[in-house]
Amino acid sequence: MIPRGPEAIRHLLTRIAQDLIPKAGDAYTATDLGYFTVLLGMIAQDYDRAAEVLVAEHAALEPILREAALHIDDADLEARIAHVLAEKTPSLRVSDLTARSDASLKLLIDLHAAVEDAEAGGADWARTVNDEIWRFLEAHVAAHAYDVAL
Amino acid sequence: MGVREDQLQGGLSDFLAAKWRPGAQVCDLARIPGGASRETWRLKVHAGEASRGMVVRIDPETSLIDTDRRTEYRAMEAAFKAGLPAPETLFLEEDLRWLGRPFSITAEVTGCQAAPGGIPPEHRDAIGRQKWRLLGKIAALDPLTLGLADVMAATTPATCAMEQLDYWAKVIAADELHPNPVAHAAIRWLRRNPPPPARKLSLVHGDYRTGNFLYSPDGQIKAILDWEMAHIGDPLEDLAWSLDPLWCWNEPERAGGLLPHTEAVRAWEEAAGLEVDPEAFRWWQVFAALKGIGIWISSSEDFHSGASKAPILAIAGWLMTDRQQRILVDYLAPHSRHRFVRVVK
């Protein structure tokens, strides 16, 4: 049987909240246990969505990189964009996907700075790409957002 | 009683017998939840007929914020002497022979709470007005007159903003576990759009928000806590931090969960004797969200590296970074609907 991760994690946090916190010997321990339930709730959300979010984000970033590569006047950035676009799809392990995401986001930081400079210099293409990058960032933070009642 | 409590009780009894009253004995030691920056314990100490409640803050091996204990202690001492509600400072001890780590002791502020679950509705308006009036009074203080120049870095009205930005940009660069393109975009925006010089330099608390003060059951603020990030700077820094949307996440119309934003700013302006410059305030708002990310990234790194096992650091690193990024995107994205931006004047 395939373990159902999020449900199992939620069972654990319910057990802590209902059975263990009331038995905590002091306020400090009770507070720490409360924090554990919050963390477990967040881990349950990530367990279910992490792979999909990381794959979808990379797919969303690729057209932005392609568009920028058409205009950007920086050999190093061009080479890094070409490298990211040519990379083979990694396994679906979250650690592999995260490593690819980290490399892409690092490139995005440098590319975004270059695009802003180009936009300040009056390049129309840069305004469009800058807007696309911000839409990507908006979707990025929304996709990673936690639903927590705190 | 656990081993840790035994050690603390013995070490603190020895210390207080030497520095406070002969024969002092510590009892009723209880760790206080929260206080992620320092390990905090409440205690009672008896010496003959004398008895006193105290709070000891012990340096951690790591914390949310890498700060100088002396700055915190001296800022709190100065605030207390200036008549602000702050815990009375009693001892600052940097000799490791007592507890193995430096620590400070303040008088216990009794019968109060810090409202981690929110201020009771019947007290929100009154506490809110006090909160921003008190912040205005802090803004009115001159750190040089208070004698804080030897524990706080000198700055100027023209450079204080960029110095703070440089500091937090360095923290983010050093501690980010994963690239954070939103934070880096904010750093670039802040560099490209510098604020006008500060109208004055004042004592900046550095972490003034709901949760960092104690109030009594009748709704009076009795003690402003957590001075570890205090420094000299633009008083708008504290105001913007206190009004950050993070502190009113579930009730965005009430700053800090207490008051409408315009009322909070009015109370601050009256007490500070200053007017908020909207252009400068906008810069400090964006900075506040970035500084938040710096703090949360730093705490996440401590948890990840195993330097601290406190779960509050992981919550700060994950949940608060998530929310602070959403705030920054809302502030800065060209197509943003600015749902986190509030009219303050």
mmCIF file with all atom_site columns, N, CA and C in Angstrom, chain A residues 2-46:
data_model
loop_
_atom_site.group_PDB
_atom_site.id
_atom_site.type_symbol
_atom_site.label_atom_id
_atom_site.label_alt_id
_atom_site.label_comp_id
_atom_site.label_asym_id
_atom_site.label_entity_id
_atom_site.label_seq_id
_atom_site.pdbx_PDB_ins_code
_atom_site.Cartn_x
_atom_site.Cartn_y
_atom_site.Cartn_z
_atom_site.occupancy
_atom_site.B_iso_or_equiv
_atom_site.pdbx_formal_charge
_atom_site.auth_seq_id
_atom_site.auth_comp_id
_atom_site.auth_asym_id
_atom_site.auth_atom_id
_atom_site.pdbx_PDB_model_num
ATOM 1   N N  . ILE A 1 2  ? 0.504  2.234  -0.782 1.00 0.00 ? 2  ILE A N  1
ATOM 2   C CA . ILE A 1 2  ? 1.282  3.482  -0.823 1.00 0.00 ? 2  ILE A CA 1
ATOM 3   C C  . ILE A 1 2  ? 0.881  4.336  0.389  1.00 0.00 ? 2  ILE A C  1
ATOM 4   N N  . PRO A 1 3  ? 1.860  4.736  1.212  1.00 0.00 ? 3  PRO A N  1
ATOM 5   C CA . PRO A 1 3  ? 1.495  5.577  2.365  1.00 0.00 ? 3  PRO A CA 1
ATOM 6   C C  . PRO A 1 3  ? 0.892  6.902  1.892  1.00 0.00 ? 3  PRO A C  1
ATOM 7   N N  . ARG A 1 4  ? -0.153 7.301  2.515  1.00 0.00 ? 4  ARG A N  1
ATOM 8   C CA . ARG A 1 4  ? -0.771 8.580  2.144  1.00 0.00 ? 4  ARG A CA 1
ATOM 9   C C  . ARG A 1 4  ? -0.179 9.666  3.055  1.00 0.00 ? 4  ARG A C  1
ATOM 10  N N  . GLY A 1 5  ? 0.856  10.289 2.529  1.00 0.00 ? 5  GLY A N  1
ATOM 11  C CA . GLY A 1 5  ? 1.659  11.202 3.337  1.00 0.00 ? 5  GLY A CA 1
ATOM 12  C C  . GLY A 1 5  ? 0.877  12.291 4.050  1.00 0.00 ? 5  GLY A C  1
ATOM 13  N N  . PRO A 1 6  ? 0.177  13.146 3.307  1.00 0.00 ? 6  PRO A N  1
ATOM 14  C CA . PRO A 1 6  ? -0.470 14.272 3.980  1.00 0.00 ? 6  PRO A CA 1
ATOM 15  C C  . PRO A 1 6  ? -1.459 13.833 5.059  1.00 0.00 ? 6  PRO A C  1
ATOM 16  N N  . GLU A 1 7  ? -2.217 12.754 4.750  1.00 0.00 ? 7  GLU A N  1
ATOM 17  C CA . GLU A 1 7  ? -3.192 12.307 5.750  1.00 0.00 ? 7  GLU A CA 1
ATOM 18  C C  . GLU A 1 7  ? -2.477 11.800 6.999  1.00 0.00 ? 7  GLU A C  1
ATOM 19  N N  . ALA A 1 8  ? -1.408 11.030 6.780  1.00 0.00 ? 8  ALA A N  1
ATOM 20  C CA . ALA A 1 8  ? -0.660 10.494 7.927  1.00 0.00 ? 8  ALA A CA 1
ATOM 21  C C  . ALA A 1 8  ? -0.097 11.637 8.774  1.00 0.00 ? 8  ALA A C  1
ATOM 22  N N  . ILE A 1 9  ? 0.433  12.651 8.105  1.00 0.00 ? 9  ILE A N  1
ATOM 23  C CA . ILE A 1 9  ? 1.005  13.784 8.846  1.00 0.00 ? 9  ILE A CA 1
ATOM 24  C C  . ILE A 1 9  ? -0.086 14.509 9.627  1.00 0.00 ? 9  ILE A C  1
ATOM 25  N N  . ARG A 1 10 ? -1.248 14.653 8.999  1.00 0.00 ? 10 ARG A N  1
ATOM 26  C CA . ARG A 1 10 ? -2.340 15.344 9.706  1.00 0.00 ? 10 ARG A CA 1
ATOM 27  C C  . ARG A 1 10 ? -2.824 14.536 10.907 1.00 0.00 ? 10 ARG A C  1
ATOM 28  N N  . HIS A 1 11 ? -2.792 13.192 10.785 1.00 0.00 ? 11 HIS A N  1
ATOM 29  C CA . HIS A 1 11 ? -3.140 12.371 11.952 1.00 0.00 ? 11 HIS A CA 1
ATOM 30  C C  . HIS A 1 11 ? -2.176 12.649 13.105 1.00 0.00 ? 11 HIS A C  1
ATOM 31  N N  . LEU A 1 12 ? -0.892 12.760 12.749 1.00 0.00 ? 12 LEU A N  1
ATOM 32  C CA . LEU A 1 12 ? 0.110  13.020 13.790 1.00 0.00 ? 12 LEU A CA 1
ATOM 33  C C  . LEU A 1 12 ? -0.147 14.357 14.483 1.00 0.00 ? 12 LEU A C  1
ATOM 34  N N  . LEU A 1 13 ? -0.424 15.364 13.673 1.00 0.00 ? 13 LEU A N  1
ATOM 35  C CA . LEU A 1 13 ? -0.601 16.682 14.290 1.00 0.00 ? 13 LEU A CA 1
ATOM 36  C C  . LEU A 1 13 ? -1.876 16.744 15.129 1.00 0.00 ? 13 LEU A C  1
ATOM 37  N N  . THR A 1 14 ? -2.908 16.009 14.689 1.00 0.00 ? 14 THR A N  1
ATOM 38  C CA . THR A 1 14 ? -4.136 15.966 15.487 1.00 0.00 ? 14 THR A CA 1
ATOM 39  C C  . THR A 1 14 ? -3.864 15.287 16.834 1.00 0.00 ? 14 THR A C  1
ATOM 40  N N  . ARG A 1 15 ? -3.069 14.208 16.773 1.00 0.00 ? 15 ARG A N  1
ATOM 41  C CA . ARG A 1 15 ? -2.732 13.479 18.008 1.00 0.00 ? 15 ARG A CA 1
ATOM 42  C C  . ARG A 1 15 ? -1.976 14.405 18.975 1.00 0.00 ? 15 ARG A C  1
ATOM 43  N N  . ILE A 1 16 ? -1.033 15.172 18.418 1.00 0.00 ? 16 ILE A N  1
ATOM 44  C CA . ILE A 1 16 ? -0.279 16.092 19.285 1.00 0.00 ? 16 ILE A CA 1
ATOM 45  C C  . ILE A 1 16 ? -1.217 17.127 19.893 1.00 0.00 ? 16 ILE A C  1
ATOM 46  N N  . ALA A 1 17 ? -2.082 17.695 19.038 1.00 0.00 ? 17 ALA A N  1
ATOM 47  C CA . ALA A 1 17 ? -2.957 18.778 19.505 1.00 0.00 ? 17 ALA A CA 1
ATOM 48  C C  . ALA A 1 17 ? -3.965 18.278 20.543 1.00 0.00 ? 17 ALA A C  1
ATOM 49  N N  . GLN A 1 18 ? -4.530 17.099 20.290 1.00 0.00 ? 18 GLN A N  1
ATOM 50  C CA . GLN A 1 18 ? -5.632 16.653 21.166 1.00 0.00 ? 18 GLN A CA 1
ATOM 51  C C  . GLN A 1 18 ? -5.150 15.877 22.378 1.00 0.00 ? 18 GLN A C  1
ATOM 52  N N  . ASP A 1 19 ? -4.068 15.100 22.210 1.00 0.00 ? 19 ASP A N  1
ATOM 53  C CA . ASP A 1 19 ? -3.659 14.214 23.306 1.00 0.00 ? 19 ASP A CA 1
ATOM 54  C C  . ASP A 1 19 ? -2.428 14.699 24.066 1.00 0.00 ? 19 ASP A C  1
ATOM 55  N N  . LEU A 1 20 ? -1.451 15.238 23.341 1.00 0.00 ? 20 LEU A N  1
ATOM 56  C CA . LEU A 1 20 ? -0.178 15.535 24.003 1.00 0.00 ? 20 LEU A CA 1
ATOM 57  C C  . LEU A 1 20 ? -0.125 16.942 24.605 1.00 0.00 ? 20 LEU A C  1
ATOM 58  N N  . ILE A 1 21 ? -0.645 17.928 23.886 1.00 0.00 ? 21 ILE A N  1
ATOM 59  C CA . ILE A 1 21 ? -0.571 19.297 24.416 1.00 0.00 ? 21 ILE A CA 1
ATOM 60  C C  . ILE A 1 21 ? -1.303 19.407 25.766 1.00 0.00 ? 21 ILE A C  1
ATOM 61  N N  . PRO A 1 22 ? -2.493 18.816 25.903 1.00 0.00 ? 22 PRO A N  1
ATOM 62  C CA . PRO A 1 22 ? -3.153 18.927 27.218 1.00 0.00 ? 22 PRO A CA 1
ATOM 63  C C  . PRO A 1 22 ? -2.344 18.282 28.347 1.00 0.00 ? 22 PRO A C  1
ATOM 64  N N  . LYS A 1 23 ? -1.443 17.352 27.987 1.00 0.00 ? 23 LYS A N  1
ATOM 65  C CA . LYS A 1 23 ? -0.664 16.675 29.033 1.00 0.00 ? 23 LYS A CA 1
ATOM 66  C C  . LYS A 1 23 ? 0.707  17.320 29.240 1.00 0.00 ? 23 LYS A C  1
ATOM 67  N N  . ALA A 1 24 ? 0.999  18.380 28.495 1.00 0.00 ? 24 ALA A N  1
ATOM 68  C CA . ALA A 1 24 ? 2.314  19.030 28.633 1.00 0.00 ? 24 ALA A CA 1
ATOM 69  C C  . ALA A 1 24 ? 2.465  19.556 30.058 1.00 0.00 ? 24 ALA A C  1
ATOM 70  N N  . GLY A 1 25 ? 3.680  19.415 30.584 1.00 0.00 ? 25 GLY A N  1
ATOM 71  C CA . GLY A 1 25 ? 3.916  19.771 31.977 1.00 0.00 ? 25 GLY A CA 1
ATOM 72  C C  . GLY A 1 25 ? 4.051  21.265 32.241 1.00 0.00 ? 25 GLY A C  1
ATOM 73  N N  . ASP A 1 26 ? 4.327  22.048 31.213 1.00 0.00 ? 26 ASP A N  1
ATOM 74  C CA . ASP A 1 26 ? 4.501  23.487 31.417 1.00 0.00 ? 26 ASP A CA 1
ATOM 75  C C  . ASP A 1 26 ? 4.139  24.231 30.137 1.00 0.00 ? 26 ASP A C  1
ATOM 76  N N  . ALA A 1 27 ? 4.006  25.551 30.281 1.00 0.00 ? 27 ALA A N  1
ATOM 77  C CA . ALA A 1 27 ? 3.552  26.382 29.150 1.00 0.00 ? 27 ALA A CA 1
ATOM 78  C C  . ALA A 1 27 ? 4.552  26.345 27.999 1.00 0.00 ? 27 ALA A C  1
ATOM 79  N N  . TYR A 1 28 ? 5.848  26.272 28.349 1.00 0.00 ? 28 TYR A N  1
ATOM 80  C CA . TYR A 1 28 ? 6.867  26.285 27.298 1.00 0.00 ? 28 TYR A CA 1
ATOM 81  C C  . TYR A 1 28 ? 6.752  25.045 26.412 1.00 0.00 ? 28 TYR A C  1
ATOM 82  N N  . THR A 1 29 ? 6.597  23.878 27.053 1.00 0.00 ? 29 THR A N  1
ATOM 83  C CA . THR A 1 29 ? 6.473  22.632 26.290 1.00 0.00 ? 29 THR A CA 1
ATOM 84  C C  . THR A 1 29 ? 5.194  22.638 25.463 1.00 0.00 ? 29 THR A C  1
ATOM 85  N N  . ALA A 1 30 ? 4.104  23.115 26.056 1.00 0.00 ? 30 ALA A N  1
ATOM 86  C CA . ALA A 1 30 ? 2.827  23.172 25.324 1.00 0.00 ? 30 ALA A CA 1
ATOM 87  C C  . ALA A 1 30 ? 2.952  24.068 24.097 1.00 0.00 ? 30 ALA A C  1
ATOM 88  N N  . THR A 1 31 ? 3.637  25.194 24.264 1.00 0.00 ? 31 THR A N  1
ATOM 89  C CA . THR A 1 31 ? 3.810  26.115 23.132 1.00 0.00 ? 31 THR A CA 1
ATOM 90  C C  . THR A 1 31 ? 4.650  25.465 22.032 1.00 0.00 ? 31 THR A C  1
ATOM 91  N N  . ASP A 1 32 ? 5.735  24.792 22.435 1.00 0.00 ? 32 ASP A N  1
ATOM 92  C CA . ASP A 1 32 ? 6.580  24.105 21.449 1.00 0.00 ? 32 ASP A CA 1
ATOM 93  C C  . ASP A 1 32 ? 5.784  23.051 20.680 1.00 0.00 ? 32 ASP A C  1
ATOM 94  N N  . LEU A 1 33 ? 4.977  22.285 21.408 1.00 0.00 ? 33 LEU A N  1
ATOM 95  C CA . LEU A 1 33 ? 4.160  21.259 20.742 1.00 0.00 ? 33 LEU A CA 1
ATOM 96  C C  . LEU A 1 33 ? 3.164  21.907 19.777 1.00 0.00 ? 33 LEU A C  1
ATOM 97  N N  . GLY A 1 34 ? 2.630  23.058 20.181 1.00 0.00 ? 34 GLY A N  1
ATOM 98  C CA . GLY A 1 34 ? 1.736  23.784 19.277 1.00 0.00 ? 34 GLY A CA 1
ATOM 99  C C  . GLY A 1 34 ? 2.452  24.176 17.994 1.00 0.00 ? 34 GLY A C  1
ATOM 100 N N  . TYR A 1 35 ? 3.702  24.611 18.138 1.00 0.00 ? 35 TYR A N  1
ATOM 101 C CA . TYR A 1 35 ? 4.490  24.953 16.949 1.00 0.00 ? 35 TYR A CA 1
ATOM 102 C C  . TYR A 1 35 ? 4.705  23.718 16.062 1.00 0.00 ? 35 TYR A C  1
ATOM 103 N N  . PHE A 1 36 ? 4.921  22.555 16.707 1.00 0.00 ? 36 PHE A N  1
ATOM 104 C CA . PHE A 1 36 ? 5.104  21.328 15.915 1.00 0.00 ? 36 PHE A CA 1
ATOM 105 C C  . PHE A 1 36 ? 3.874  21.056 15.051 1.00 0.00 ? 36 PHE A C  1
ATOM 106 N N  . THR A 1 37 ? 2.684  21.300 15.609 1.00 0.00 ? 37 THR A N  1
ATOM 107 C CA . THR A 1 37 ? 1.466  21.026 14.819 1.00 0.00 ? 37 THR A CA 1
ATOM 108 C C  . THR A 1 37 ? 1.391  21.974 13.614 1.00 0.00 ? 37 THR A C  1
ATOM 109 N N  . VAL A 1 38 ? 1.796  23.218 13.827 1.00 0.00 ? 38 VAL A N  1
ATOM 110 C CA . VAL A 1 38 ? 1.791  24.171 12.709 1.00 0.00 ? 38 VAL A CA 1
ATOM 111 C C  . VAL A 1 38 ? 2.767  23.706 11.627 1.00 0.00 ? 38 VAL A C  1
ATOM 112 N N  . LEU A 1 39 ? 3.967  23.305 12.067 1.00 0.00 ? 39 LEU A N  1
ATOM 113 C CA . LEU A 1 39 ? 4.980  22.856 11.100 1.00 0.00 ? 39 LEU A CA 1
ATOM 114 C C  . LEU A 1 39 ? 4.513  21.613 10.355 1.00 0.00 ? 39 LEU A C  1
ATOM 115 N N  . LEU A 1 40 ? 3.927  20.677 11.082 1.00 0.00 ? 40 LEU A N  1
ATOM 116 C CA . LEU A 1 40 ? 3.459  19.456 10.419 1.00 0.00 ? 40 LEU A CA 1
ATOM 117 C C  . LEU A 1 40 ? 2.379  19.774 9.387  1.00 0.00 ? 40 LEU A C  1
ATOM 118 N N  . GLY A 1 41 ? 1.518  20.735 9.703  1.00 0.00 ? 41 GLY A N  1
ATOM 119 C CA . GLY A 1 41 ? 0.495  21.137 8.734  1.00 0.00 ? 41 GLY A CA 1
ATOM 120 C C  . GLY A 1 41 ? 1.118  21.696 7.460  1.00 0.00 ? 41 GLY A C  1
ATOM 121 N N  . MET A 1 42 ? 2.193  22.445 7.621  1.00 0.00 ? 42 MET A N  1
ATOM 122 C CA . MET A 1 42 ? 2.875  23.010 6.452  1.00 0.00 ? 42 MET A CA 1
ATOM 123 C C  . MET A 1 42 ? 3.595  21.907 5.664  1.00 0.00 ? 42 MET A C  1
ATOM 124 N N  . ILE A 1 43 ? 4.201  20.977 6.385  1.00 0.00 ? 43 ILE A N  1
ATOM 125 C CA . ILE A 1 43 ? 4.887  19.871 5.704  1.00 0.00 ? 43 ILE A CA 1
ATOM 126 C C  . ILE A 1 43 ? 3.878  19.029 4.917  1.00 0.00 ? 43 ILE A C  1
ATOM 127 N N  . ALA A 1 44 ? 2.700  18.834 5.476  1.00 0.00 ? 44 ALA A N  1
ATOM 128 C CA . ALA A 1 44 ? 1.654  18.065 4.775  1.00 0.00 ? 44 ALA A CA 1
ATOM 129 C C  . ALA A 1 44 ? 1.284  18.746 3.457  1.00 0.00 ? 44 ALA A C  1
ATOM 130 N N  . GLN A 1 45 ? 1.194  20.093 3.486  1.00 0.00 ? 45 GLN A N  1
ATOM 131 C CA . GLN A 1 45 ? 0.863  20.811 2.247  1.00 0.00 ? 45 GLN A CA 1
ATOM 132 C C  . GLN A 1 45 ? 1.976  20.638 1.208  1.00 0.00 ? 45 GLN A C  1
ATOM 133 N N  . ASP A 1 46 ? 3.219  20.760 1.655  1.00 0.00 ? 46 ASP A N  1
ATOM 134 C CA . ASP A 1 46 ? 4.339  20.627 0.718  1.00 0.00 ? 46 ASP A CA 1
ATOM 135 C C  . ASP A 1 46 ? 4.475  19.201 0.189  1.00 0.00 ? 46 ASP A C  1
#
